[in-house]
GROMACS .gro file of C-alpha atoms in nm:
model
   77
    1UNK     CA    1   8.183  10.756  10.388
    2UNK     CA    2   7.931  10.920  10.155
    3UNK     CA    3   8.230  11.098   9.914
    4UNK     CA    4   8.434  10.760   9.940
    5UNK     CA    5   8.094  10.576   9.762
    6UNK     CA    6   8.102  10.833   9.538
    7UNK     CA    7   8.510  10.807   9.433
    8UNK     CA    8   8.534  11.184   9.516
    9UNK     CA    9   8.927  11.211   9.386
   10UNK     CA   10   9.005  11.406   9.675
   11UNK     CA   11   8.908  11.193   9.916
   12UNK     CA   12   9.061  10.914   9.781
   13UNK     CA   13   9.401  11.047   9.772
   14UNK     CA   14   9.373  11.000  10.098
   15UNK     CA   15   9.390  10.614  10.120
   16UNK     CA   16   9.682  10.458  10.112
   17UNK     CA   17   9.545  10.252   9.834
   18UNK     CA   18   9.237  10.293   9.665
   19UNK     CA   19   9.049   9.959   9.671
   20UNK     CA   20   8.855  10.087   9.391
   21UNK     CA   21   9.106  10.162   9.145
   22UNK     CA   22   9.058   9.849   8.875
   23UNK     CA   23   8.708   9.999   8.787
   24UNK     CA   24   8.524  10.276   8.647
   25UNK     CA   25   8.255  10.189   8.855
   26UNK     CA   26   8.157  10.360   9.188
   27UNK     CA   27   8.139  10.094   9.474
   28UNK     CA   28   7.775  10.044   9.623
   29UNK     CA   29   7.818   9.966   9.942
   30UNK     CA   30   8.027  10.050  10.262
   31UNK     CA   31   8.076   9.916  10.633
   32UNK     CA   32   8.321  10.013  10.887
   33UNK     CA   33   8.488   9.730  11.145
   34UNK     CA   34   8.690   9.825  11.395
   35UNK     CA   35   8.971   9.613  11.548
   36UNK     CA   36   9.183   9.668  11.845
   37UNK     CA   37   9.565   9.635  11.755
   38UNK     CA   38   9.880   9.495  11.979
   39UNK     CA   39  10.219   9.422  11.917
   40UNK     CA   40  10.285   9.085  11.849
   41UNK     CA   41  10.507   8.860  12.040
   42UNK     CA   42  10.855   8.791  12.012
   43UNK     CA   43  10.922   8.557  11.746
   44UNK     CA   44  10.627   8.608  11.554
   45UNK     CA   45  10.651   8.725  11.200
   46UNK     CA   46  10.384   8.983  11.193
   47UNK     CA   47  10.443   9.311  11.423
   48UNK     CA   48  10.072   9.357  11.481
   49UNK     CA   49   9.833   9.103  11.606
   50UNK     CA   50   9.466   9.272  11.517
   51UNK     CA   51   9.109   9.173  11.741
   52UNK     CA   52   8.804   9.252  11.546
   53UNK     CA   53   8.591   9.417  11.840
   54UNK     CA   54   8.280   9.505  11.629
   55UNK     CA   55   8.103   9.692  11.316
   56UNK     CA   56   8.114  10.031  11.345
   57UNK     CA   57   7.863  10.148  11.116
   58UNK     CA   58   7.602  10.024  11.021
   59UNK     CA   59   7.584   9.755  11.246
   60UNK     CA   60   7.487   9.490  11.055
   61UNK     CA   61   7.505   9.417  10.722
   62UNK     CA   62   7.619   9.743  10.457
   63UNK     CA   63   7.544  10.101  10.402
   64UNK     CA   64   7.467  10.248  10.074
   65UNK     CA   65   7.498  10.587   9.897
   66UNK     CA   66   7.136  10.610   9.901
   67UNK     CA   67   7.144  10.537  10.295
   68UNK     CA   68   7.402  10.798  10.395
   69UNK     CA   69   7.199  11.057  10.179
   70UNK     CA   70   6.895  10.988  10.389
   71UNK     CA   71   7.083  11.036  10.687
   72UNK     CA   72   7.290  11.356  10.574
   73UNK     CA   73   6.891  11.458  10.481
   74UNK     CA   74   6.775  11.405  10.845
   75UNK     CA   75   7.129  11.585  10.972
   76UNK     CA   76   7.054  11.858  10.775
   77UNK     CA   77   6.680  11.936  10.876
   0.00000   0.00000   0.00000
């Protein structure tokens, strides 16, 4: 999360698409939601039907650079 805030071009050669890509700028914030996926019926036009079953991290709101340093801080110690 921390080297994805901070464009590190490795790590975001790993995303299929990098959200980020229009601007110079690094993005400020990040947040994680998890869904659970299914196949859809038959008939539908979408293969996937997707149920959002929560924020991951943090759990509310957004996470910082700043944020994940303090933690990777307390990790470290």
């Amino acid at each position: 999360m921390y080297r994805i805030l901070q464009k590190d071009p490795e790590v975001m050669k790993l995303l299929a698409h990098d959200p980020f890509s229009e601007g110079e700028e690094r993005p400020r914030y990040i947040r994680i939601d998890r869904y659970r996926y299914s196949f859809s019926r038959e008939g539908k036009k979408r293969y996937w039907d997707r149920e959002m079953v929560g924020r991951v991290y943090p759990k509310q709101g957004v996470a910082s650079a700043e944020d994940l340093e303090a933690l990777i801080e307390l990790s470290s110690n």
